[in-house]
Every structure is written in structure tokens, then in C-alpha cells.
């Protein structure tokens, strides 16, 4: 579904991603872990071109998104949901309008259809009663659940999560992770950058370890956590587990 | 009645009051004021100078605000798009020239140039010239105010819009500009208050605006006090009304900030 070839990304002198090759298949739940500054977020943000790669190719559903037109990129992004660390809900719109804005503006649904979809999604994330509230009236965990619902409204083929629980109070992490688990069980293809090792162990079909701009280990969670090969990963796991 | 005349009338009042003819003094003070009021505003329907002047002032201000808003938003969007994406180099250059020239020269000079140089050879309505001049002038200030508003919005809002598949312009119109507008509303209101008062130089191209109206009465009655104070009071009242209106609008827009 997503195929990355010789991906490089530099910010000026800083070489963040170094020759990354990766293949993500439909239905996979890939969890990316690694120390800060290792390039995990940059890698994720390259997948939907929030960061423009310096060189390399990224294929999404067999189209090289680094070479295609801006309007094609916009169309492909509809199929790639993204959830941010800091939610980025639209503070001037009600929760319902946050969810319906994109489908209606992109003429995928009428306002009525979008409202019905929004209500369904709000029930799914357990926040139906907040439909007419504004984002600032919600807690962090609730905001993140709404952000997930907003992405789901576009009916995406893959969901990208950029440290979705890192900005939350500890007691709110659970509700977001539970929702993500539910999504995984529904068969959604997911790429998740996180520090939640429990989530990685339980939900991931594959865990990747990034260090210094490279993917240095990629394995099933069982093998990844019990029998890591890379010495840097062993050191990392010994610190975080 | 001049200010000194009024003062001496007042002093007289106090003096007569001291000598016992208190009521007489007050009466004569108000009789003088009343006479002056009659002379300046009622006689020969002079109050119509103020009414017509006010009409022109409001017409010029409102049309200039509309031009300024449209122009300002366009320039702000061009400039911030260039800042964020590096596109629109040529348009951005034009906008920079516009901002530099307008903000670097006095509005009176701009007004005179537009009237006597640019529209010199065509016979054109003076009010139209004033609307163009003040609109162009205000646009430059509105542009910088709105641009500061756009730049104040967290980049995450752009990213959230893009990640949903919205185009740059869709994100700008539905997500960024509404938030930016709310943030800069007080600064915009201030700009319009300044604009209203700046139109008082329209008299330079012989438009009979509110200020000019008061001045015409002064030149006919040779009494500066009442006509000019009246003009000042009218400006003050409009500005206060405008301030109130904006405060109301701000409260309405702030409803989504409640926690």
C-alpha cells in the first residue's frame, strides 16, 4: 500500500532521514519507536508529504506522490488520515463542524450526509453529547478522540498517528489507546509513532526501531521485545521497559 | 460667539451672581448661548452643512472600509502565502511596493496626487476620488493587520487542513482566515476609527465633508466655537458607537473560547 524507496530528508545541513526503504502492506499495524531526534516523526510526515523529501520515491496505492501534481496529492491525502500530537482541532468550529468540514468542502458528501456520518462517528468514539460543543470545552483525551473521528470521516485507507498520546495527561492516555485498538481490530491500516511500549506489544503487527535517520530493526513485536538484535535497540529497550 | 466671548459671558454670569442678580446672570449667559446657537445652526438652515457633511464623511468612510478590507485581505493572503510557501514571487513584489509607497507617504499627499495627477484629465466625481484614495490607503494598513493575524495562527492548523485533503486555498478560507479575522478584530476596528477621522482631510480637494461643513459655518458666522465643537462631538459620538458595535461583535465571536 505504501512503498518507500531511498528516502532522504535534510533540513539544511541536518541529514534527518538516510536512505530509507520500507514497505507497508494493507492491514498492517506498524508501530515506530526510537529516541527523540531519530527521525520517526519526519518519516511519518513524509508519507503524506507534510514534509517534502529531499530525494527518493514514495508510492501510495501505486502512485509516486513525490512526482505527482498538487491536486493529486490533495486527493491522495483524503485517503491518508493523520492524527497529531497536539490534536489541531479547528477552534472556531463546533465538534460536529470539525468533523463535517472536509467531506463537505471536498464535495464528497452533502451537509446532511456528513452530519449523519459525524453522529455515527461521535457515537463510536463515545462523545455524541459533545457534538455542539467547541474544542476548547473538551479535555485532551476527548480532543484526540475527536481528531481521530475527524480523520475517519474521510473514510481513509490508512491512518498515520504522530505521537497521539504524548501531550495527554496520564489518566487520559487509556481512552485514546483503547479507541486506536478498536480501529486496529476493525482492520484499519495504521502507522503509529509512539512511546507507548504496551500498545506496540499488544496491537502492532510489526514494530520498527529508528535511530539516527535509519530503520535499524523491524520485526514482529514478540521477537522485537524479547530478542532484539541491534545493540542500540537493546540499550534503548533496557532504558524504557 | 468666540471662546473669549463665551468665557466673558460666563464670568459676567458669576459676577452678576455675586452681586445678587444670580438668575439674571444665568439667564443672560444662556440667552447669549442661545443666540449663538441660533446664528450658527438654525439661521439660513446652516445645520444642513453639518448634515450633508456627515453624509459625505460616512459615505466615503464606509466605501473606503469596504475597498480597504477587500484589498487588505488579498494583499495579506498573497504576502503570507509567499512567506509560507515561497510561491507568488511577482505578486508579492507588487504588494511590497504598494505597502511601501502607501505607508511611506502622507494620506493628504496621496489624495492630492490621485485627484490632481492621476484623475487630472478626466472629469470625475470628487467623492469617488476620495473613496479610491482612502480605500487604497486603508488597504495597506488592513493588509499588515490581517497578515499578522494569519501568521499568528499555529502552523498545525494548516497541516490539519492539508492532511484532510483540503487545498491550500480551501484551508485558508475555511480554517485560517476566520480565526485570523477574530484575532485581529480589535486592530481592524482601530484602523477604521483612524480612517473615519482621516477623511477629515477630504476638504483638501474641496469635498464638503463633516469637517469642511463646520468650517463653512465658521467662515459665515465668524464664530469658531460652536461649529467646531459640534463637529468634534459628532466624530466622537460616531467613534463611540463604532467601538460599542465592535465590542458586541467581539463578544459574539468569542463564544467558542468559553471553557
CSV table of C-alpha atoms in Angstrom, one decimal:
chain,number,residue,atom,x,y,z
A,1,UNK,CA,0.0,0.0,0.0
A,2,UNK,CA,2.8,2.4,0.9
A,3,UNK,CA,6.2,1.8,-0.5
A,4,UNK,CA,9.2,4.0,0.3
A,5,UNK,CA,12.4,3.9,-1.8
A,6,UNK,CA,15.7,5.6,-1.0
A,7,UNK,CA,14.0,8.3,1.0
A,8,UNK,CA,16.3,11.1,2.2
A,9,UNK,CA,15.3,14.3,4.0
A,10,UNK,CA,17.6,17.1,5.1
A,11,UNK,CA,16.8,20.3,6.9
A,12,UNK,CA,19.7,22.5,5.7
A,13,UNK,CA,22.9,20.8,6.9
A,14,UNK,CA,21.0,18.4,9.1
A,15,UNK,CA,20.5,15.0,7.5
A,16,UNK,CA,17.4,13.6,9.2
A,17,UNK,CA,16.4,10.6,7.1
A,18,UNK,CA,19.1,8.5,5.5
A,19,UNK,CA,18.2,6.2,2.5
A,20,UNK,CA,15.1,4.7,3.9
A,21,UNK,CA,13.5,1.7,2.1
A,22,UNK,CA,10.2,0.4,3.6
A,23,UNK,CA,7.1,-1.4,2.5
A,24,UNK,CA,3.8,-1.1,4.4
A,25,UNK,CA,1.1,-3.6,3.4
A,26,UNK,CA,-2.7,-3.2,3.6
A,27,UNK,CA,-4.0,-4.2,7.1
A,28,UNK,CA,-0.6,-3.8,8.8
A,29,UNK,CA,-0.3,-2.0,12.1
A,30,UNK,CA,3.2,-0.6,12.1
A,31,UNK,CA,4.5,1.0,15.3
A,32,UNK,CA,7.6,3.1,15.1
A,33,UNK,CA,9.7,3.7,18.2
A,34,UNK,CA,13.0,5.3,18.8
A,35,UNK,CA,14.9,8.0,20.7
A,36,UNK,CA,13.9,11.7,20.0
A,37,UNK,CA,15.6,13.2,17.0
A,38,UNK,CA,15.9,9.8,15.3
A,39,UNK,CA,13.6,10.9,12.5
A,40,UNK,CA,10.4,8.9,13.3
A,41,UNK,CA,8.0,11.9,13.1
A,42,UNK,CA,9.8,13.2,10.0
A,43,UNK,CA,9.4,9.8,8.4
A,44,UNK,CA,5.7,9.7,9.2
A,45,UNK,CA,5.2,13.3,7.9
A,46,UNK,CA,7.0,12.4,4.7
A,47,UNK,CA,4.4,9.7,4.0
A,48,UNK,CA,1.6,12.3,3.4
A,49,UNK,CA,4.1,15.0,2.2
A,50,UNK,CA,3.7,17.3,5.1
A,51,UNK,CA,7.4,17.3,4.7
A,52,UNK,CA,8.8,17.3,1.2
A,53,UNK,CA,11.5,14.6,0.8
A,54,UNK,CA,14.9,15.8,-0.4
A,55,UNK,CA,15.2,12.7,-2.6
A,56,UNK,CA,13.6,9.3,-3.0
A,57,UNK,CA,10.3,8.0,-4.0
A,58,UNK,CA,7.1,7.3,-2.0
A,59,UNK,CA,4.4,5.2,-3.6
A,60,UNK,CA,0.9,5.3,-2.2
A,61,UNK,CA,-1.5,3.0,-4.0
A,62,UNK,CA,1.0,2.7,-6.9
A,63,UNK,CA,1.3,6.5,-7.5
A,64,UNK,CA,4.6,8.2,-6.7
A,65,UNK,CA,3.4,11.1,-4.6
A,66,UNK,CA,6.7,12.9,-4.8
A,67,UNK,CA,6.3,13.4,-8.5
A,68,UNK,CA,2.6,13.9,-8.9
A,69,UNK,CA,0.7,17.2,-9.1
A,70,UNK,CA,-0.5,19.2,-6.0
A,71,UNK,CA,-4.2,18.4,-6.8
A,72,UNK,CA,-3.4,14.7,-7.0
A,73,UNK,CA,-1.5,14.9,-3.6
A,74,UNK,CA,-4.6,16.6,-2.1
A,75,UNK,CA,-6.7,13.8,-3.4
A,76,UNK,CA,-4.4,11.1,-2.0
A,77,UNK,CA,-4.3,12.8,1.3
A,78,UNK,CA,-8.0,12.3,1.6
A,79,UNK,CA,-7.2,8.6,1.8
A,80,UNK,CA,-4.5,9.1,4.5
A,81,UNK,CA,-5.8,10.2,7.8
A,82,UNK,CA,-3.4,11.9,10.2
A,83,UNK,CA,-3.6,12.4,13.9
A,84,UNK,CA,-1.3,14.9,15.5
A,85,UNK,CA,0.4,15.1,18.9
A,86,UNK,CA,-1.4,18.4,19.6
A,87,UNK,CA,-4.8,17.5,18.0
A,88,UNK,CA,-5.1,20.6,15.8
A,89,UNK,CA,-8.8,20.7,16.0
A,90,UNK,CA,-10.4,23.8,14.5
A,91,UNK,CA,-11.2,26.0,17.5
A,92,UNK,CA,-13.7,28.2,15.7
A,93,UNK,CA,-16.0,25.4,14.7
A,94,UNK,CA,-18.2,23.1,16.8
A,95,UNK,CA,-17.2,19.5,17.1
A,96,UNK,CA,-19.7,18.4,14.5
A,97,UNK,CA,-18.5,21.0,12.1
A,98,UNK,CA,-14.9,20.0,12.8
A,99,UNK,CA,-15.8,16.5,11.5
A,100,UNK,CA,-18.0,17.6,8.6
A,101,UNK,CA,-15.9,20.4,7.2
A,102,UNK,CA,-13.6,18.4,5.0
A,103,UNK,CA,-16.1,15.9,3.5
A,104,UNK,CA,-18.5,18.8,2.7
A,105,UNK,CA,-15.9,21.2,1.3
A,106,UNK,CA,-14.4,18.4,-0.9
A,107,UNK,CA,-17.9,17.7,-2.1
A,108,UNK,CA,-17.7,14.0,-1.0
A,109,UNK,CA,-21.0,14.4,1.0
A,110,UNK,CA,-23.8,16.8,1.4
A,111,UNK,CA,-24.1,18.6,4.7
A,112,UNK,CA,-26.9,16.2,5.8
A,113,UNK,CA,-25.0,13.0,4.9
A,114,UNK,CA,-21.9,14.4,6.6
A,115,UNK,CA,-23.9,15.2,9.7
A,116,UNK,CA,-25.2,11.7,9.8
A,117,UNK,CA,-21.7,10.3,9.4
A,118,UNK,CA,-20.5,12.7,12.1
A,119,UNK,CA,-23.1,11.5,14.6
A,120,UNK,CA,-22.2,7.9,13.9
A,121,UNK,CA,-18.5,8.6,14.4
A,122,UNK,CA,-19.2,10.6,17.6
A,123,UNK,CA,-21.1,7.6,19.0
A,124,UNK,CA,-18.2,5.3,18.0
A,125,UNK,CA,-15.7,7.5,19.9
A,126,UNK,CA,-18.2,7.9,22.8
A,127,UNK,CA,-18.6,11.7,22.5
A,128,UNK,CA,-22.0,12.1,20.9
A,129,UNK,CA,-23.2,14.5,23.6
A,130,UNK,CA,-20.3,16.9,22.7
A,131,UNK,CA,-21.4,17.4,19.1
A,132,UNK,CA,-22.4,21.1,19.6
A,133,UNK,CA,-19.5,22.0,22.0
A,134,UNK,CA,-16.4,23.8,20.9
A,135,UNK,CA,-12.9,22.1,21.1
A,136,UNK,CA,-11.8,24.4,24.0
A,137,UNK,CA,-14.5,22.9,26.1
A,138,UNK,CA,-13.0,19.4,25.9
A,139,UNK,CA,-10.3,17.6,27.8
A,140,UNK,CA,-7.1,16.5,25.9
A,141,UNK,CA,-8.2,12.9,25.6
A,142,UNK,CA,-11.6,14.0,24.3
A,143,UNK,CA,-9.9,16.3,21.8
A,144,UNK,CA,-7.7,13.5,20.5
A,145,UNK,CA,-10.7,11.2,20.1
A,146,UNK,CA,-12.5,13.9,18.1
A,147,UNK,CA,-9.3,14.3,16.0
A,148,UNK,CA,-9.5,10.6,15.2
A,149,UNK,CA,-13.2,10.8,14.3
A,150,UNK,CA,-12.4,13.8,12.1
A,151,UNK,CA,-9.9,11.7,10.1
A,152,UNK,CA,-12.2,8.8,10.0
A,153,UNK,CA,-14.9,10.9,8.4
A,154,UNK,CA,-12.8,11.0,5.2
A,155,UNK,CA,-13.0,7.2,5.2
A,156,UNK,CA,-9.2,6.8,4.8
A,157,UNK,CA,-7.4,3.7,3.7
A,158,UNK,CA,-4.5,4.3,6.2
A,159,UNK,CA,-4.2,6.2,9.4
A,160,UNK,CA,-1.0,7.9,10.5
A,161,UNK,CA,-0.6,8.7,14.2
A,162,UNK,CA,2.2,11.1,15.2
A,163,UNK,CA,2.7,10.6,19.0
A,164,UNK,CA,-1.1,10.7,19.6
A,165,UNK,CA,-0.8,10.3,23.4
A,166,UNK,CA,2.4,12.3,24.2
A,167,UNK,CA,0.6,15.6,25.0
A,168,UNK,CA,-2.1,13.9,27.2
A,169,UNK,CA,-2.4,13.6,31.0
A,170,UNK,CA,-1.5,10.1,32.0
A,171,UNK,CA,-5.1,9.3,33.0
A,172,UNK,CA,-6.3,10.2,29.5
A,173,UNK,CA,-3.9,8.1,27.6
A,174,UNK,CA,-6.0,4.9,28.0
A,175,UNK,CA,-9.2,6.2,26.4
A,176,UNK,CA,-7.2,7.2,23.2
A,177,UNK,CA,-5.3,3.9,23.1
A,178,UNK,CA,-8.5,2.0,23.5
A,179,UNK,CA,-10.0,3.8,20.5
A,180,UNK,CA,-6.9,3.0,18.5
A,181,UNK,CA,-7.1,-0.6,19.5
A,182,UNK,CA,-10.7,-0.7,18.3
A,183,UNK,CA,-9.6,0.8,15.0
A,184,UNK,CA,-6.9,-1.8,14.6
A,185,UNK,CA,-9.4,-4.6,15.3
A,186,UNK,CA,-11.7,-3.1,12.6
A,187,UNK,CA,-8.8,-3.8,10.2
A,188,UNK,CA,-7.5,-0.3,9.6
A,189,UNK,CA,-4.0,0.0,8.2
A,190,UNK,CA,-2.1,2.1,10.8
A,191,UNK,CA,1.3,3.7,11.1
A,192,UNK,CA,1.9,4.8,14.7
A,193,UNK,CA,4.8,6.8,16.1
A,194,UNK,CA,4.6,6.4,19.9
A,195,UNK,CA,6.4,5.9,23.1
A,196,UNK,CA,3.7,3.5,24.4
A,197,UNK,CA,5.5,0.2,24.5
A,198,UNK,CA,2.5,-1.6,25.8
A,199,UNK,CA,0.5,-0.5,22.8
A,200,UNK,CA,3.3,-1.6,20.5
A,201,UNK,CA,3.5,-5.1,22.1
A,202,UNK,CA,-0.3,-5.6,22.1
A,203,UNK,CA,-1.5,-4.1,18.9
A,204,UNK,CA,1.4,-3.9,16.4
A,205,UNK,CA,1.8,-6.4,13.6
A,206,UNK,CA,5.3,-5.1,13.2
A,207,UNK,CA,7.5,-2.8,15.3
A,208,UNK,CA,10.2,-0.6,13.8
A,209,UNK,CA,13.1,0.9,15.6
A,210,UNK,CA,14.6,4.1,14.2
A,211,UNK,CA,17.9,5.5,15.2
A,212,UNK,CA,19.9,8.4,13.6
A,213,UNK,CA,17.7,8.6,10.5
A,214,UNK,CA,17.7,4.8,9.7
A,215,UNK,CA,15.3,2.0,10.4
A,216,UNK,CA,17.7,-0.3,12.2
A,217,UNK,CA,15.3,-3.1,13.2
A,218,UNK,CA,11.9,-4.2,12.1
A,219,UNK,CA,10.3,-7.3,13.5
A,220,UNK,CA,7.1,-8.8,15.0
A,221,UNK,CA,6.5,-7.5,18.5
A,222,UNK,CA,7.2,-10.8,20.2
A,223,UNK,CA,10.7,-11.1,18.6
A,224,UNK,CA,11.3,-7.3,18.7
A,225,UNK,CA,10.9,-7.0,22.5
A,226,UNK,CA,12.2,-10.4,23.6
A,227,UNK,CA,15.1,-11.0,21.2
A,228,UNK,CA,16.3,-7.7,19.8
A,229,UNK,CA,19.3,-7.9,17.5
A,230,UNK,CA,20.5,-4.4,17.2
A,231,UNK,CA,22.7,-3.3,20.2
A,232,UNK,CA,21.4,0.3,20.1
A,233,UNK,CA,17.8,-1.2,20.4
A,234,UNK,CA,18.8,-3.4,23.3
A,235,UNK,CA,20.2,-0.3,25.1
A,236,UNK,CA,17.0,1.6,24.3
A,237,UNK,CA,14.7,-1.1,25.5
A,238,UNK,CA,16.6,-1.6,28.7
A,239,UNK,CA,16.0,2.1,29.4
A,240,UNK,CA,12.3,2.3,28.6
A,241,UNK,CA,11.0,-1.1,29.7
B,1,UNK,CA,-19.7,83.8,19.7
B,2,UNK,CA,-16.0,83.3,20.2
B,3,UNK,CA,-14.5,81.3,23.1
B,4,UNK,CA,-13.4,84.5,24.8
B,5,UNK,CA,-16.9,85.9,24.4
B,6,UNK,CA,-18.3,82.8,25.9
B,7,UNK,CA,-15.8,83.0,28.8
B,8,UNK,CA,-16.5,86.6,29.4
B,9,UNK,CA,-20.2,85.8,29.3
B,10,UNK,CA,-19.6,83.1,31.9
B,11,UNK,CA,-17.5,85.4,34.1
B,12,UNK,CA,-20.2,88.0,33.8
B,13,UNK,CA,-22.7,85.4,35.0
B,14,UNK,CA,-20.6,84.7,38.0
B,15,UNK,CA,-20.1,88.4,38.7
B,16,UNK,CA,-23.8,89.2,38.5
B,17,UNK,CA,-24.5,86.2,40.6
B,18,UNK,CA,-22.1,87.6,43.2
B,19,UNK,CA,-23.7,91.0,43.1
B,20,UNK,CA,-27.1,89.4,43.8
B,21,UNK,CA,-28.6,89.2,40.3
B,22,UNK,CA,-27.9,85.5,40.1
B,23,UNK,CA,-30.8,84.5,38.0
B,24,UNK,CA,-30.3,87.4,35.7
B,25,UNK,CA,-26.7,86.3,35.1
B,26,UNK,CA,-27.6,82.7,34.3
B,27,UNK,CA,-30.3,84.0,32.0
B,28,UNK,CA,-28.1,86.3,30.1
B,29,UNK,CA,-25.5,83.5,29.7
B,30,UNK,CA,-28.0,81.2,28.2
B,31,UNK,CA,-29.5,83.9,26.1
B,32,UNK,CA,-26.1,84.6,24.6
B,33,UNK,CA,-25.5,80.9,24.0
B,34,UNK,CA,-29.0,80.5,22.6
B,35,UNK,CA,-28.4,83.4,20.2
B,36,UNK,CA,-25.1,82.0,19.1
B,37,UNK,CA,-26.7,78.5,18.6
B,38,UNK,CA,-29.4,80.1,16.6
B,39,UNK,CA,-27.0,82.1,14.5
B,40,UNK,CA,-24.7,79.1,13.8
B,41,UNK,CA,-27.1,76.3,13.2
B,42,UNK,CA,-30.7,77.5,12.7
B,43,UNK,CA,-30.3,80.7,10.7
B,44,UNK,CA,-30.3,80.0,7.0
B,45,UNK,CA,-30.5,76.3,7.7
B,46,UNK,CA,-26.8,76.2,8.4
B,47,UNK,CA,-27.2,72.9,10.3
B,48,UNK,CA,-27.6,71.4,6.8
B,49,UNK,CA,-23.9,71.9,6.3
B,50,UNK,CA,-23.2,69.5,9.1
B,51,UNK,CA,-25.9,67.0,7.9
B,52,UNK,CA,-24.6,67.0,4.4
B,53,UNK,CA,-21.0,66.9,5.5
B,54,UNK,CA,-21.8,64.0,7.8
B,55,UNK,CA,-23.4,62.2,4.9
B,56,UNK,CA,-20.3,62.6,2.8
B,57,UNK,CA,-18.0,61.6,5.6
B,58,UNK,CA,-19.9,58.4,6.3
B,59,UNK,CA,-20.3,57.6,2.6
B,60,UNK,CA,-16.5,58.0,2.0
B,61,UNK,CA,-15.6,56.1,5.2
B,62,UNK,CA,-17.9,53.1,4.6
B,63,UNK,CA,-16.9,52.7,0.9
B,64,UNK,CA,-13.3,53.1,1.8
B,65,UNK,CA,-13.6,50.5,4.5
B,66,UNK,CA,-15.0,48.0,2.0
B,67,UNK,CA,-12.3,48.7,-0.5
B,68,UNK,CA,-9.7,48.6,2.2
B,69,UNK,CA,-11.0,45.2,3.6
B,70,UNK,CA,-11.1,43.5,0.2
B,71,UNK,CA,-7.7,44.9,-0.9
B,72,UNK,CA,-6.1,44.3,2.5
B,73,UNK,CA,-7.3,40.6,2.7
B,74,UNK,CA,-6.0,40.0,-0.8
B,75,UNK,CA,-2.6,41.6,-0.1
B,76,UNK,CA,-2.3,39.8,3.2
B,77,UNK,CA,-3.1,36.4,1.6
B,78,UNK,CA,-0.5,37.0,-1.1
B,79,UNK,CA,2.1,38.1,1.4
B,80,UNK,CA,1.6,35.3,3.8
B,81,UNK,CA,1.4,32.7,1.1
B,82,UNK,CA,4.7,33.9,-0.1
B,83,UNK,CA,6.1,33.8,3.4
B,84,UNK,CA,4.9,30.2,4.0
B,85,UNK,CA,5.4,28.5,0.6
B,86,UNK,CA,7.8,30.8,-1.4
B,87,UNK,CA,5.3,31.0,-4.2
B,88,UNK,CA,3.8,34.1,-5.8
B,89,UNK,CA,7.1,36.0,-6.0
B,90,UNK,CA,6.0,38.6,-8.5
B,91,UNK,CA,2.7,39.3,-6.8
B,92,UNK,CA,4.5,39.6,-3.5
B,93,UNK,CA,6.9,42.1,-5.0
B,94,UNK,CA,4.0,44.2,-6.3
B,95,UNK,CA,2.3,44.1,-2.8
B,96,UNK,CA,5.6,45.2,-1.2
B,97,UNK,CA,5.9,48.2,-3.5
B,98,UNK,CA,2.2,49.1,-2.7
B,99,UNK,CA,2.7,48.8,1.0
B,100,UNK,CA,6.0,50.8,1.0
B,101,UNK,CA,4.6,53.7,-1.1
B,102,UNK,CA,1.2,53.9,0.8
B,103,UNK,CA,2.7,53.6,4.3
B,104,UNK,CA,5.6,55.9,3.4
B,105,UNK,CA,3.7,58.9,2.3
B,106,UNK,CA,1.0,61.1,4.0
B,107,UNK,CA,-2.6,60.4,3.1
B,108,UNK,CA,-3.2,64.0,2.1
B,109,UNK,CA,-0.4,63.8,-0.4
B,110,UNK,CA,-1.9,60.6,-1.8
B,111,UNK,CA,-5.3,62.2,-2.0
B,112,UNK,CA,-3.9,65.3,-3.9
B,113,UNK,CA,-1.9,63.1,-6.3
B,114,UNK,CA,-4.8,60.9,-7.1
B,115,UNK,CA,-7.1,64.0,-7.7
B,116,UNK,CA,-4.7,66.4,-9.4
B,117,UNK,CA,-2.4,64.0,-11.2
B,118,UNK,CA,-4.0,60.6,-11.8
B,119,UNK,CA,-7.5,61.8,-12.5
B,120,UNK,CA,-6.4,65.3,-13.7
B,121,UNK,CA,-7.6,64.9,-17.3
B,122,UNK,CA,-11.0,63.3,-16.6
B,123,UNK,CA,-13.9,65.0,-15.1
B,124,UNK,CA,-14.7,62.7,-12.2
B,125,UNK,CA,-16.8,62.8,-9.0
B,126,UNK,CA,-14.7,64.1,-6.2
B,127,UNK,CA,-16.3,61.7,-3.7
B,128,UNK,CA,-15.3,58.8,-5.9
B,129,UNK,CA,-11.7,60.1,-5.9
B,130,UNK,CA,-11.8,60.3,-2.1
B,131,UNK,CA,-13.2,56.8,-1.8
B,132,UNK,CA,-10.4,55.4,-4.0
B,133,UNK,CA,-7.7,57.4,-2.2
B,134,UNK,CA,-8.8,56.4,1.3
B,135,UNK,CA,-9.6,52.8,0.3
B,136,UNK,CA,-6.1,52.4,-1.2
B,137,UNK,CA,-4.6,53.9,1.9
B,138,UNK,CA,-6.6,51.8,4.4
B,139,UNK,CA,-5.9,48.7,2.4
B,140,UNK,CA,-2.2,48.9,3.1
B,141,UNK,CA,-2.8,49.0,6.9
B,142,UNK,CA,-5.5,46.4,6.8
B,143,UNK,CA,-3.1,44.1,4.9
B,144,UNK,CA,-0.5,44.2,7.5
B,145,UNK,CA,-3.0,43.8,10.3
B,146,UNK,CA,-4.6,40.7,8.6
B,147,UNK,CA,-1.1,39.3,7.7
B,148,UNK,CA,-0.1,39.5,11.4
B,149,UNK,CA,-3.4,37.6,12.2
B,150,UNK,CA,-2.7,34.9,9.6
B,151,UNK,CA,0.9,34.5,10.9
B,152,UNK,CA,-0.4,34.2,14.5
B,153,UNK,CA,-2.4,31.0,13.6
B,154,UNK,CA,-0.5,27.8,14.6
B,155,UNK,CA,1.0,26.1,11.6
B,156,UNK,CA,-0.7,22.9,12.8
B,157,UNK,CA,-4.0,24.3,11.6
B,158,UNK,CA,-2.6,24.4,8.0
B,159,UNK,CA,-1.3,20.9,8.5
B,160,UNK,CA,-4.6,19.6,9.8
B,161,UNK,CA,-6.3,21.1,6.8
B,162,UNK,CA,-3.8,19.7,4.3
B,163,UNK,CA,-3.8,16.2,5.9
B,164,UNK,CA,-7.6,16.1,5.4
B,165,UNK,CA,-7.0,16.7,1.7
B,166,UNK,CA,-8.1,20.3,1.6
B,167,UNK,CA,-6.2,22.5,-0.9
B,168,UNK,CA,-4.2,25.5,0.3
B,169,UNK,CA,-6.9,28.0,-0.6
B,170,UNK,CA,-9.7,25.9,1.0
B,171,UNK,CA,-7.6,25.7,4.2
B,172,UNK,CA,-7.0,29.4,4.0
B,173,UNK,CA,-10.7,30.3,3.5
B,174,UNK,CA,-12.4,27.9,5.9
B,175,UNK,CA,-9.8,27.4,8.6
B,176,UNK,CA,-7.2,30.2,8.8
B,177,UNK,CA,-9.0,33.4,7.8
B,178,UNK,CA,-12.0,33.0,10.2
B,179,UNK,CA,-9.6,32.5,13.1
B,180,UNK,CA,-7.2,35.3,11.9
B,181,UNK,CA,-10.1,37.7,11.5
B,182,UNK,CA,-11.3,37.1,15.0
B,183,UNK,CA,-7.8,37.7,16.4
B,184,UNK,CA,-7.3,41.0,14.6
B,185,UNK,CA,-10.8,42.4,15.0
B,186,UNK,CA,-9.7,45.0,17.7
B,187,UNK,CA,-6.8,46.1,15.5
B,188,UNK,CA,-9.1,46.4,12.5
B,189,UNK,CA,-11.7,48.4,14.4
B,190,UNK,CA,-8.9,50.8,15.4
B,191,UNK,CA,-7.9,51.1,11.8
B,192,UNK,CA,-11.5,52.1,10.8
B,193,UNK,CA,-11.7,54.6,13.6
B,194,UNK,CA,-8.5,56.2,12.3
B,195,UNK,CA,-9.9,56.1,8.8
B,196,UNK,CA,-13.1,57.8,9.8
B,197,UNK,CA,-11.1,60.7,11.3
B,198,UNK,CA,-8.6,60.8,8.5
B,199,UNK,CA,-11.4,61.5,6.0
B,200,UNK,CA,-11.5,65.0,7.6
B,201,UNK,CA,-8.7,66.0,5.1
B,202,UNK,CA,-11.1,65.4,2.2
B,203,UNK,CA,-11.6,69.2,2.3
B,204,UNK,CA,-8.2,69.5,0.5
B,205,UNK,CA,-9.9,68.6,-2.7
B,206,UNK,CA,-13.0,70.7,-1.9
B,207,UNK,CA,-15.3,67.9,-0.7
B,208,UNK,CA,-17.8,69.2,1.7
B,209,UNK,CA,-17.3,66.6,4.4
B,210,UNK,CA,-18.2,67.0,8.1
B,211,UNK,CA,-15.1,69.0,9.0
B,212,UNK,CA,-15.5,71.2,5.9
B,213,UNK,CA,-19.1,71.7,6.8
B,214,UNK,CA,-18.3,73.0,10.2
B,215,UNK,CA,-15.6,75.2,8.7
B,216,UNK,CA,-18.0,76.7,6.2
B,217,UNK,CA,-20.4,77.7,9.1
B,218,UNK,CA,-17.4,79.3,10.9
B,219,UNK,CA,-16.5,81.3,7.8
B,220,UNK,CA,-20.0,82.6,7.5
B,221,UNK,CA,-20.7,83.5,11.2
B,222,UNK,CA,-17.2,84.3,12.2
B,223,UNK,CA,-17.8,82.2,15.4
B,224,UNK,CA,-15.4,79.2,15.5
B,225,UNK,CA,-16.5,77.8,18.9
B,226,UNK,CA,-19.9,76.2,18.4
B,227,UNK,CA,-19.5,74.9,14.8
B,228,UNK,CA,-16.1,73.3,15.5
B,229,UNK,CA,-17.1,71.8,18.9
B,230,UNK,CA,-20.2,70.4,17.2
B,231,UNK,CA,-18.1,68.8,14.5
B,232,UNK,CA,-15.8,67.3,17.2
B,233,UNK,CA,-18.8,66.0,19.1
B,234,UNK,CA,-20.3,64.3,16.1
B,235,UNK,CA,-17.0,62.5,15.3
B,236,UNK,CA,-16.8,61.5,19.0
B,237,UNK,CA,-20.3,60.0,19.0
B,238,UNK,CA,-19.7,58.0,15.9
B,239,UNK,CA,-16.4,56.6,17.2
B,240,UNK,CA,-18.1,55.6,20.4
B,241,UNK,CA,-21.0,53.9,18.6
B,242,UNK,CA,-18.4,52.1,16.4
B,243,UNK,CA,-16.5,51.0,19.5
B,244,UNK,CA,-19.6,49.6,21.0
B,245,UNK,CA,-20.6,47.8,17.9
B,246,UNK,CA,-17.2,46.1,17.7
B,247,UNK,CA,-17.2,45.1,21.3
B,248,UNK,CA,-20.6,43.4,20.7
B,249,UNK,CA,-19.2,41.6,17.6
B,250,UNK,CA,-16.1,40.5,19.6
B,251,UNK,CA,-18.3,39.1,22.3
B,252,UNK,CA,-20.2,37.1,19.7
B,253,UNK,CA,-17.1,35.7,18.1
B,254,UNK,CA,-15.6,34.9,21.4
B,255,UNK,CA,-18.3,32.4,22.3
B,256,UNK,CA,-16.1,29.4,21.2
B,257,UNK,CA,-13.4,30.5,23.6
B,258,UNK,CA,-15.6,29.8,26.6
B,259,UNK,CA,-14.4,26.9,28.7
